[in-house]
Short mmCIF file of C-alpha atoms in Angstrom, two decimals:
data_model
loop_
_atom_site.label_atom_id
_atom_site.label_comp_id
_atom_site.label_asym_id
_atom_site.label_seq_id
_atom_site.Cartn_x
_atom_site.Cartn_y
_atom_site.Cartn_z
CA MET A 1 4.95 5.28 9.10
CA SER A 2 8.54 5.79 8.71
CA ILE A 3 10.11 7.67 5.77
CA PHE A 4 11.19 4.21 4.06
CA GLU A 5 7.39 3.40 4.04
CA TYR A 6 6.39 6.74 2.53
CA ASN A 7 6.21 5.50 -1.14
CA GLY A 8 5.93 1.84 -0.75
CA SER A 9 8.01 -0.81 -2.78
CA ALA A 10 8.83 -4.41 -3.17
CA LEU A 11 11.97 -5.82 -4.83
CA VAL A 12 13.38 -9.35 -5.10
CA ALA A 13 16.30 -10.81 -7.10
CA MET A 14 16.96 -14.61 -7.43
CA VAL A 15 19.81 -16.64 -8.84
CA GLY A 16 19.26 -19.53 -11.26
CA LYS A 17 21.43 -21.72 -13.54
CA ASN A 18 23.67 -19.19 -15.38
CA CYS A 19 20.88 -16.78 -15.19
CA PHE A 20 19.21 -14.44 -12.77
CA ALA A 21 15.91 -12.72 -12.37
CA ILE A 22 14.95 -9.38 -10.62
CA ALA A 23 11.37 -8.38 -10.07
CA SER A 24 9.60 -5.34 -8.60
CA ASP A 25 6.11 -4.12 -7.74
CA ARG A 26 4.70 -1.19 -9.88
CA ARG A 27 3.00 0.99 -7.30
CA LEU A 28 3.88 4.60 -6.39
CA GLY A 29 2.08 6.02 -3.44
CA VAL A 30 1.96 8.87 -1.05
CA GLN A 31 1.42 6.90 2.25
CA LEU A 32 -1.89 5.23 1.65
CA GLN A 33 -2.90 6.98 -1.59
CA THR A 34 -1.99 5.33 -4.88
CA ILE A 35 -0.61 7.76 -7.42
CA ALA A 36 0.79 5.56 -10.19
CA THR A 37 0.49 1.93 -11.14
CA ASP A 38 3.38 1.82 -13.66
CA PHE A 39 6.37 3.17 -11.69
CA GLN A 40 9.72 1.70 -12.89
CA ARG A 41 11.84 0.67 -9.96
CA ILE A 42 14.48 -1.48 -11.86
CA SER A 43 16.84 0.18 -14.31
CA LYS A 44 19.40 -1.32 -16.66
CA ILE A 45 23.03 -0.06 -16.01
CA HIS A 46 24.33 -2.23 -18.89
CA ASP A 47 23.10 -5.47 -20.72
CA ARG A 48 24.36 -7.62 -17.98
CA LEU A 49 23.75 -5.44 -14.88
CA PHE A 50 20.43 -4.30 -13.31
CA LEU A 51 19.89 -2.12 -10.36
CA GLY A 52 16.63 -2.01 -8.36
CA LEU A 53 16.07 0.79 -5.81
CA SER A 54 13.47 0.47 -3.10
CA GLY A 55 12.50 3.20 -0.50
CA LEU A 56 11.84 6.85 -0.97
CA ALA A 57 11.21 7.36 -4.67
CA THR A 58 12.95 10.76 -4.92
CA ASP A 59 16.13 9.46 -3.57
CA ALA A 60 15.89 6.26 -5.72
CA GLN A 61 15.75 8.48 -8.78
CA THR A 62 18.59 10.76 -7.79
CA LEU A 63 20.78 7.95 -6.78
CA TYR A 64 20.14 6.25 -10.03
CA GLN A 65 21.02 9.30 -11.99
CA ARG A 66 24.32 9.62 -9.95
CA LEU A 67 25.22 5.92 -10.49
CA VAL A 68 24.47 6.09 -14.28
CA PHE A 69 26.88 9.16 -14.40
CA ARG A 70 29.63 7.33 -12.62
CA HIS A 71 29.18 4.15 -14.76
CA LYS A 72 29.47 6.19 -17.89
CA LEU A 73 32.64 7.90 -16.78
CA TYR A 74 34.04 4.38 -15.96
CA GLN A 75 33.16 3.25 -19.52
CA LEU A 76 34.86 6.15 -21.13
CA ARG A 77 38.19 5.60 -18.92
CA GLU A 78 38.32 1.82 -18.98
CA GLU A 79 36.58 1.23 -22.32
CA ARG A 80 34.47 -1.62 -21.00
CA ASP A 81 31.38 -2.25 -18.84
CA MET A 82 31.68 -2.48 -15.04
CA LYS A 83 31.64 -5.84 -13.33
CA PRO A 84 28.79 -6.28 -10.93
CA GLU A 85 31.06 -6.78 -7.98
CA THR A 86 32.78 -3.59 -8.74
CA PHE A 87 29.47 -1.79 -9.25
CA ALA A 88 28.41 -3.01 -5.81
CA ASN A 89 31.39 -1.51 -4.30
CA LEU A 90 30.76 1.85 -5.96
CA VAL A 91 27.11 1.94 -4.74
CA SER A 92 28.32 1.12 -1.15
CA ALA A 93 30.84 3.88 -1.23
CA ILE A 94 28.33 6.44 -2.68
CA LEU A 95 25.88 5.49 0.05
CA TYR A 96 28.45 5.72 2.79
CA GLU A 97 29.42 9.15 1.72
CA LYS A 98 26.07 10.37 2.97
CA ARG A 99 26.52 8.50 6.33
CA PHE A 100 24.93 11.31 8.35
CA GLY A 101 22.26 12.37 5.89
CA PRO A 102 21.64 9.30 3.97
CA TYR A 103 19.69 8.47 0.87
CA PHE A 104 16.58 6.57 2.18
CA CYS A 105 16.91 3.72 -0.35
CA GLN A 106 17.80 0.01 -0.26
CA PRO A 107 19.37 -1.02 -3.51
CA VAL A 108 19.26 -4.39 -5.06
CA ILE A 109 21.98 -5.27 -7.52
CA ALA A 110 21.78 -8.15 -9.89
CA GLY A 111 24.29 -9.06 -12.80
CA LEU A 112 26.19 -11.52 -14.67
CA GLY A 113 29.83 -11.44 -13.82
CA ASP A 114 32.87 -13.28 -15.35
CA GLU A 115 32.21 -16.54 -16.98
CA ASP A 116 28.39 -15.72 -16.87
CA LYS A 117 28.35 -16.45 -13.12
CA PRO A 118 25.14 -14.62 -11.68
CA PHE A 119 25.82 -12.10 -8.93
CA ILE A 120 23.16 -10.57 -6.47
CA CYS A 121 23.45 -8.31 -3.55
CA THR A 122 21.53 -5.96 -1.52
CA MET A 123 22.52 -3.08 0.86
CA ASP A 124 21.03 -1.01 3.65
CA SER A 125 20.69 2.65 3.32
CA ILE A 126 24.20 3.37 4.32
CA GLY A 127 25.91 0.95 2.15
CA ALA A 128 26.30 -2.30 4.20
CA LYS A 129 26.67 -5.04 1.54
CA GLU A 130 24.83 -8.31 1.83
CA LEU A 131 25.91 -10.91 -0.64
CA ALA A 132 23.74 -13.87 -1.10
CA LYS A 133 23.92 -17.08 -3.27
CA ASP A 134 20.18 -17.52 -3.57
CA PHE A 135 17.96 -14.57 -3.26
CA VAL A 136 17.83 -11.01 -2.01
CA VAL A 137 14.78 -8.90 -1.04
CA ALA A 138 14.09 -5.22 -0.19
CA GLY A 139 11.10 -2.87 0.47
CA THR A 140 8.04 -2.61 2.54
CA ALA A 141 7.03 -6.13 1.81
CA SER A 142 10.53 -7.56 2.59
CA GLU A 143 9.44 -9.69 5.52
CA SER A 144 6.76 -11.45 3.50
CA LEU A 145 9.20 -11.79 0.74
CA TYR A 146 11.86 -13.42 2.93
CA GLY A 147 9.23 -16.05 3.95
CA ALA A 148 7.97 -16.67 0.40
CA CYS A 149 11.42 -16.94 -1.29
CA GLU A 150 12.79 -19.21 1.60
CA SER A 151 10.01 -21.64 0.95
CA MET A 152 9.85 -21.40 -2.89
CA PHE A 153 13.56 -21.20 -3.77
CA LYS A 154 15.52 -24.12 -5.25
CA ASP A 155 19.09 -24.32 -6.43
CA ASP A 156 19.98 -24.27 -10.13
CA MET A 157 16.71 -23.55 -11.69
CA GLU A 158 16.33 -23.08 -15.42
CA PRO A 159 15.16 -19.69 -16.61
CA GLU A 160 11.47 -20.52 -17.16
CA GLU A 161 11.19 -22.17 -13.77
CA LEU A 162 13.01 -19.19 -12.07
CA PHE A 163 10.59 -16.81 -13.64
CA GLU A 164 7.63 -18.80 -12.31
CA THR A 165 9.16 -18.87 -8.93
CA ILE A 166 10.18 -15.34 -8.56
CA SER A 167 6.70 -14.19 -9.94
CA GLN A 168 4.73 -16.31 -7.41
CA ALA A 169 7.07 -15.20 -4.53
CA LEU A 170 6.49 -11.50 -5.48
CA LEU A 171 2.69 -11.64 -6.00
CA SER A 172 1.97 -13.64 -2.92
CA SER A 173 4.18 -11.30 -0.78
CA VAL A 174 2.74 -8.00 -2.08
CA ASP A 175 -0.75 -9.32 -1.44
CA ARG A 176 0.01 -9.08 2.26
CA ASP A 177 1.29 -5.45 2.01
CA CYS A 178 -0.94 -2.33 1.80
CA LEU A 179 1.89 -0.16 0.35
CA SER A 180 3.09 -2.24 -2.62
CA GLY A 181 1.71 -4.35 -5.46
CA TRP A 182 -0.68 -3.18 -8.08
CA GLY A 183 1.09 -5.47 -10.69
CA GLY A 184 4.62 -6.75 -11.16
CA HIS A 185 7.59 -6.25 -13.40
CA VAL A 186 10.11 -9.04 -13.87
CA TYR A 187 13.48 -9.12 -15.79
CA LEU A 188 14.93 -12.46 -16.62
CA VAL A 189 18.60 -12.25 -17.64
CA THR A 190 20.63 -15.11 -19.33
CA PRO A 191 23.94 -14.75 -21.17
CA THR A 192 22.10 -14.46 -24.51
CA GLU A 193 18.95 -12.42 -23.81
CA VAL A 194 16.99 -10.30 -21.46
CA LYS A 195 13.20 -10.88 -21.15
CA GLU A 196 11.02 -8.23 -19.66
CA ARG A 197 7.56 -9.19 -18.49
CA ILE A 198 4.64 -7.39 -16.77
CA LEU A 199 2.62 -9.45 -14.17
CA LYS A 200 -1.04 -9.21 -13.79
CA GLY A 201 -1.76 -8.98 -10.06
CA ARG A 202 -4.34 -7.90 -7.60
CA MET A 203 -4.99 -4.07 -7.86
CA ASP A 204 -6.11 -3.39 -4.46
CA MET B 1 38.41 9.63 -1.30
CA LYS B 2 37.56 12.64 0.79
CA LEU B 3 34.40 11.95 2.98
CA ASP B 4 31.54 14.14 2.30
CA THR B 5 31.14 15.80 5.66
CA SER B 6 28.29 18.27 4.68
CA GLY B 7 25.94 16.33 6.89
CA LEU B 8 28.20 17.00 10.00
CA GLU B 9 28.01 20.72 9.71
CA SER B 10 25.24 22.37 11.70
CA ALA B 11 23.32 25.70 10.90
CA ALA B 12 22.77 26.42 14.60
CA PRO B 13 25.28 28.79 16.27
CA VAL B 14 27.74 27.26 18.80
CA TRP B 15 26.81 28.43 22.31
CA GLY B 16 29.54 29.61 24.71
CA ALA B 17 33.10 30.38 24.07
CA PRO B 18 35.02 27.83 22.07
CA SER B 19 37.34 25.69 24.27
CA GLU B 20 40.46 23.79 23.51
CA LEU B 21 38.42 20.65 23.26
CA VAL B 22 36.12 21.94 20.61
CA ASP B 23 38.84 23.84 18.65
CA GLY B 24 39.69 22.30 15.31
CA PHE B 25 36.34 20.54 14.93
CA SER B 26 33.25 21.89 13.32
CA ALA B 27 30.17 22.29 15.55
CA ALA B 28 28.58 19.07 17.03
CA PRO B 29 26.49 17.11 14.56
CA SER B 30 22.97 18.38 15.13
CA PHE B 31 19.84 19.07 13.13
CA GLU B 32 17.41 22.01 13.23
CA VAL B 33 14.82 21.87 15.95
CA PRO B 34 11.54 23.84 15.73
CA ASN B 35 11.49 27.06 17.75
CA THR B 36 8.77 26.16 20.26
CA THR B 37 8.34 26.22 24.15
CA ASP B 38 7.00 22.67 24.30
CA PHE B 39 8.86 20.48 21.95
CA ASP B 40 7.42 17.11 23.23
CA GLY B 41 3.91 18.39 22.65
CA PHE B 42 4.71 19.67 19.32
CA GLN B 43 6.28 16.38 18.40
CA LYS B 44 3.15 14.52 19.61
CA GLU B 45 0.79 16.82 17.58
CA ALA B 46 2.97 16.23 14.47
CA ILE B 47 2.64 12.54 14.71
CA GLN B 48 -1.11 12.74 15.41
CA MET B 49 -1.60 15.05 12.34
CA VAL B 50 -0.16 12.45 9.88
CA LYS B 51 -1.90 9.38 11.62
CA PRO B 52 -3.97 7.78 8.92
CA ALA B 53 -7.72 7.71 9.25
CA LYS B 54 -9.57 4.52 9.87
CA GLY B 55 -8.24 2.11 7.32
CA THR B 56 -11.26 0.93 5.43
CA THR B 57 -14.06 1.93 2.89
CA THR B 58 -17.73 1.67 3.91
CA LEU B 59 -20.69 3.45 2.30
CA ALA B 60 -24.40 3.51 2.44
CA PHE B 61 -27.03 5.47 0.65
CA ILE B 62 -30.82 5.89 0.50
CA PHE B 63 -32.71 5.74 -2.72
CA LYS B 64 -36.24 5.08 -3.93
CA GLU B 65 -36.37 1.38 -3.28
CA GLY B 66 -34.58 1.34 0.09
CA VAL B 67 -30.93 1.56 1.48
CA MET B 68 -27.94 0.12 -0.17
CA VAL B 69 -24.92 -0.66 2.04
CA ALA B 70 -21.38 -1.78 0.92
CA ALA B 71 -18.05 -2.21 2.46
CA ASP B 72 -14.54 -3.68 1.61
CA SER B 73 -12.95 -6.61 3.76
CA ARG B 74 -9.38 -5.56 4.38
CA ALA B 75 -7.96 -5.24 7.97
CA SER B 76 -4.53 -3.61 8.13
CA MET B 77 -1.95 -3.05 10.99
CA GLY B 78 0.18 -0.19 9.85
CA GLY B 79 1.52 -1.50 6.53
CA TYR B 80 0.75 -5.20 7.05
CA ILE B 81 -2.47 -6.63 5.80
CA SER B 82 -3.79 -8.83 8.59
CA SER B 83 -6.81 -10.09 6.84
CA GLN B 84 -8.66 -9.81 3.39
CA SER B 85 -11.73 -11.42 4.72
CA VAL B 86 -13.22 -9.22 7.57
CA LYS B 87 -17.02 -8.86 7.76
CA LYS B 88 -17.46 -5.15 7.99
CA ILE B 89 -21.19 -5.13 7.67
CA ILE B 90 -22.78 -6.32 10.86
CA GLU B 91 -26.29 -7.82 11.12
CA ILE B 92 -27.78 -6.07 14.05
CA ASN B 93 -31.14 -7.71 13.54
CA PRO B 94 -33.03 -8.93 10.48
CA TYR B 95 -34.12 -5.36 9.41
CA MET B 96 -31.03 -3.35 10.48
CA LEU B 97 -27.46 -3.24 9.53
CA GLY B 98 -24.43 -1.63 10.99
CA THR B 99 -21.06 -0.80 9.19
CA MET B 100 -17.69 -1.24 10.92
CA ALA B 101 -14.86 1.43 10.53
CA GLY B 102 -12.19 1.99 13.17
CA GLY B 103 -11.39 -0.55 15.92
CA ALA B 104 -12.83 -3.98 14.89
CA ALA B 105 -13.41 -5.11 18.54
CA ASP B 106 -15.13 -1.78 19.49
CA CYS B 107 -17.52 -1.95 16.49
CA GLN B 108 -18.28 -5.70 16.92
CA PHE B 109 -18.96 -5.40 20.62
CA TRP B 110 -21.18 -2.29 20.59
CA HIS B 111 -23.12 -3.38 17.62
CA ARG B 112 -23.93 -6.72 19.27
CA ASN B 113 -24.84 -4.76 22.45
CA LEU B 114 -27.12 -2.45 20.30
CA GLY B 115 -28.81 -5.67 19.00
CA ILE B 116 -29.57 -6.76 22.51
CA LYS B 117 -30.97 -3.42 23.46
CA CYS B 118 -33.15 -3.25 20.31
CA ARG B 119 -34.52 -6.87 21.18
CA LEU B 120 -35.24 -5.74 24.73
CA HIS B 121 -37.05 -2.65 23.40
CA GLU B 122 -39.12 -5.02 21.21
CA LEU B 123 -40.10 -7.22 24.11
CA ALA B 124 -40.99 -4.25 26.36
CA ASN B 125 -42.88 -2.25 23.86
CA LYS B 126 -44.37 -4.97 21.68
CA ARG B 127 -43.07 -3.22 18.56
CA ARG B 128 -39.88 -3.01 16.68
CA ILE B 129 -37.53 -0.04 17.41
CA SER B 130 -37.19 2.69 14.85
CA VAL B 131 -33.81 3.34 13.16
CA THR B 132 -33.89 6.73 14.72
CA GLY B 133 -34.23 5.18 18.23
CA ALA B 134 -31.53 2.51 17.63
CA SER B 135 -28.96 5.03 16.37
CA LYS B 136 -29.75 7.31 19.40
CA LEU B 137 -29.11 4.48 21.75
CA LEU B 138 -25.73 3.73 20.22
CA ALA B 139 -24.72 7.36 19.96
CA ASN B 140 -25.62 7.87 23.70
CA ILE B 141 -23.49 4.87 24.81
CA LEU B 142 -20.61 6.07 22.69
CA TYR B 143 -20.85 9.72 24.06
CA SER B 144 -20.60 8.36 27.52
CA TYR B 145 -17.21 6.79 26.63
CA ARG B 146 -15.98 9.90 24.95
CA GLY B 147 -12.29 10.53 25.41
CA MET B 148 -11.58 6.92 26.58
CA GLY B 149 -10.07 5.77 23.35
CA LEU B 150 -12.96 3.96 21.61
CA SER B 151 -12.58 4.14 17.82
CA VAL B 152 -15.95 3.71 16.06
CA GLY B 153 -17.17 5.16 12.72
CA THR B 154 -20.34 3.36 11.93
CA MET B 155 -23.47 3.78 9.87
CA ILE B 156 -26.87 2.39 11.12
CA ALA B 157 -29.13 1.48 8.07
CA GLY B 158 -32.58 0.08 8.34
CA TRP B 159 -36.20 0.10 7.35
CA ASP B 160 -38.84 0.97 9.91
CA GLU B 161 -42.49 2.24 9.79
CA THR B 162 -41.40 5.52 8.32
CA GLY B 163 -39.42 4.04 5.57
CA PRO B 164 -35.73 3.71 4.95
CA GLY B 165 -33.34 5.19 7.54
CA LEU B 166 -29.74 6.00 7.54
CA TYR B 167 -27.61 7.46 10.41
CA TYR B 168 -23.85 8.11 10.87
CA VAL B 169 -22.65 7.55 14.42
CA ASP B 170 -19.08 7.98 15.63
CA SER B 171 -17.05 7.51 18.82
CA GLU B 172 -16.68 11.27 19.33
CA GLY B 173 -20.41 11.12 20.13
CA GLY B 174 -21.50 12.62 16.72
CA ARG B 175 -24.83 11.36 15.15
CA LEU B 176 -26.09 12.53 11.75
CA LYS B 177 -29.06 11.73 9.62
CA GLY B 178 -28.44 11.67 5.97
CA MET B 179 -29.10 10.38 2.35
CA HIS B 180 -25.65 9.07 1.72
CA PHE B 181 -22.48 8.56 3.77
CA SER B 182 -19.02 7.01 3.27
CA VAL B 183 -16.60 6.28 6.18
CA GLY B 184 -12.95 5.35 6.23
CA SER B 185 -9.63 6.22 4.68
CA GLY B 186 -11.06 5.16 1.21
CA SER B 187 -14.19 7.33 1.50
CA PRO B 188 -12.87 10.27 -0.66
CA TYR B 189 -12.46 8.02 -3.52
CA ALA B 190 -15.88 6.33 -2.91
CA TYR B 191 -17.67 9.66 -2.53
CA GLY B 192 -16.19 10.73 -6.02
CA VAL B 193 -17.89 7.74 -7.83
CA LEU B 194 -20.94 7.75 -5.59
CA ASP B 195 -21.68 11.40 -6.01
CA ASN B 196 -21.28 11.18 -9.80
CA GLY B 197 -23.56 8.22 -10.44
CA TYR B 198 -26.38 8.87 -7.69
CA ARG B 199 -29.94 9.34 -8.68
CA TYR B 200 -32.87 9.03 -6.22
CA ASP B 201 -34.88 6.81 -8.65
CA MET B 202 -32.54 3.90 -9.45
CA SER B 203 -33.45 0.31 -9.61
CA VAL B 204 -31.99 -2.04 -7.06
CA GLU B 205 -29.55 -3.54 -9.64
CA GLU B 206 -28.37 0.00 -10.67
CA ALA B 207 -27.89 0.95 -7.09
CA ALA B 208 -25.96 -2.20 -6.31
CA GLU B 209 -23.71 -1.69 -9.20
CA LEU B 210 -23.03 1.88 -8.17
CA ALA B 211 -22.27 0.72 -4.70
CA ARG B 212 -20.03 -2.04 -5.99
CA ARG B 213 -18.13 0.34 -8.36
CA SER B 214 -17.57 2.92 -5.56
CA ILE B 215 -16.03 0.26 -3.37
CA TYR B 216 -13.88 -1.03 -6.11
CA HIS B 217 -12.51 2.50 -6.96
CA ALA B 218 -11.84 3.11 -3.40
CA THR B 219 -9.82 -0.11 -3.12
CA PHE B 220 -7.81 0.72 -6.26
CA ARG B 221 -6.58 4.09 -4.81
CA ASP B 222 -6.51 3.45 -1.21
CA GLY B 223 -3.82 1.12 0.16
CA ALA B 224 -5.82 0.31 3.46
CA SER B 225 -8.86 -1.04 1.55
CA GLY B 226 -9.25 -4.16 -0.44
CA GLY B 227 -10.33 -7.81 -0.44
CA VAL B 228 -13.94 -8.34 -1.16
CA ALA B 229 -16.56 -5.72 -2.04
CA SER B 230 -19.71 -6.82 -0.22
CA VAL B 231 -23.10 -5.25 -1.17
CA TYR B 232 -26.27 -5.49 1.02
CA TYR B 233 -29.72 -4.19 0.24
CA VAL B 234 -32.24 -3.12 2.95
CA GLY B 235 -35.82 -3.27 1.77
CA PRO B 236 -39.28 -3.31 3.36
CA ASN B 237 -38.80 -7.07 4.16
CA GLY B 238 -35.38 -6.66 5.81
CA TRP B 239 -31.89 -6.92 4.55
CA LYS B 240 -30.52 -9.20 1.92
CA LYS B 241 -26.93 -9.73 0.81
CA LEU B 242 -26.63 -9.17 -2.89
CA SER B 243 -23.09 -9.78 -3.73
CA GLY B 244 -19.49 -10.32 -2.50
CA ASP B 245 -17.01 -9.85 -5.30
CA ASP B 246 -13.18 -10.07 -5.07
CA VAL B 247 -11.89 -6.62 -6.23
CA GLY B 248 -8.94 -8.25 -7.81
CA GLU B 249 -11.19 -9.84 -10.32
CA LEU B 250 -13.49 -6.88 -10.55
CA HIS B 251 -10.63 -4.76 -11.85
CA TYR B 252 -10.04 -6.98 -14.86
CA GLU B 253 -13.78 -7.06 -15.44
CA TYR B 254 -14.10 -3.36 -15.52
CA TYR B 255 -10.78 -2.75 -17.31
CA PRO B 256 -9.84 -5.90 -19.23
CA VAL B 257 -6.24 -6.26 -20.39
CA MET B 258 -5.94 -4.99 -23.86
CA PRO B 259 -3.19 -6.38 -26.10
CA SER B 260 -0.91 -3.36 -26.46
CA THR B 261 0.67 -2.36 -29.77
CA VAL B 262 4.16 -3.90 -29.86
CA GLU B 263 6.85 -1.15 -30.15
CA GLN B 264 9.91 -3.33 -30.64
CA GLU B 265 9.82 -6.90 -31.67
CA MET B 266 12.75 -9.10 -32.31
CA VAL B 267 12.33 -11.60 -35.19
CA GLU B 268 14.37 -14.62 -36.10
CA VAL B 269 16.80 -13.89 -38.92
CA GLY B 270 16.98 -16.38 -41.56
CA GLY B 271 20.39 -18.52 -41.77
CA ALA B 272 22.98 -16.48 -43.67
#
């Protein structure tokens, strides 16, 4: 099993009507052994910007700490929060700095930009950005997630319907992956509120 | 911004005199290589060392009333789950069961072959074969294929004239008689629960619950085990399937969701 499959992870972000949802699994493992079932993979950068990091857990934690540091400096200098597009560029640059000794992570960035327009993107481990209008996936269950999202996704979903869709896509995909699952964690973000929900899933 | 080139610098010394081509550049990008004479062999050994054990959990134990046999039902190919409904307990004949761990095709074929040989023994000797005899037949066949790549880690459980019998047989040619065994990548977790709750004089229901719980705990911790926990009982009248519970539902049965204390709750503020 490769280094990206050492800890196991599943991440997905979807765009709805003036809202977005980002979801992850909750397992932290060491190859086949499950160590924790409440691992946080999605972190808040600011109220309208969330970052999910899949792949090697130690690199995900370190990368997250570096990005929070850079964002705090930005807030002090610019006296405002970073736009999602700008943050995506920052992540891409930080990943490419380590081109010949990379962080073994795949980030998923989701945020609300100007005029509450949802923005999602993912990257490979050396910073190649992939912008999408509908959904992005990452992690060991990514192939199953692509299939599930492709079939379940519809344009312009309202927040409640978006939550249902992303939850079903996540749970059905991790049920086909040995290394991810053991519950789910969904953040639904609209211009006025952030709803955090834990999903009840198969614990095997 | 200045590119971080720390990944390009190499710890290994540069061989030979520096030429004009190399001048001005740091040493060629490289990484540390272990100091051994046979690097390919070393690499192969390293890969084999971390190769995961047979991805499954099966267990069997003898108790006062007979033999209890249990297994999960997941088949995995690396990280991908290929099936959640594999039959890992194979019915060799009405009074003997075999468990499957390792290569599915190997286990299915050789267990069926064993069933044929047991039936032939019955016809030739006008009496049923003992569990000792059946396990020896299988062990000898597997020993003759030793080194050819068969992957079989099985337990033969049955009831014969001498009472309950349980043997562990594997594709290396090993054959062990015992009171309890667990085979597969989830076996350490199953052993933990099994060893803790085991008593020789249990009733059939207690033994079945112990077997079911052991499989459930193994599916929780082991990524390569899951699906359905099947439990079979072998008694004086042959084997009987007791239960096949989905472990996803077993989890919430054993550990129901408790409403947690609310830490932060937002309430509607009355109109100002």
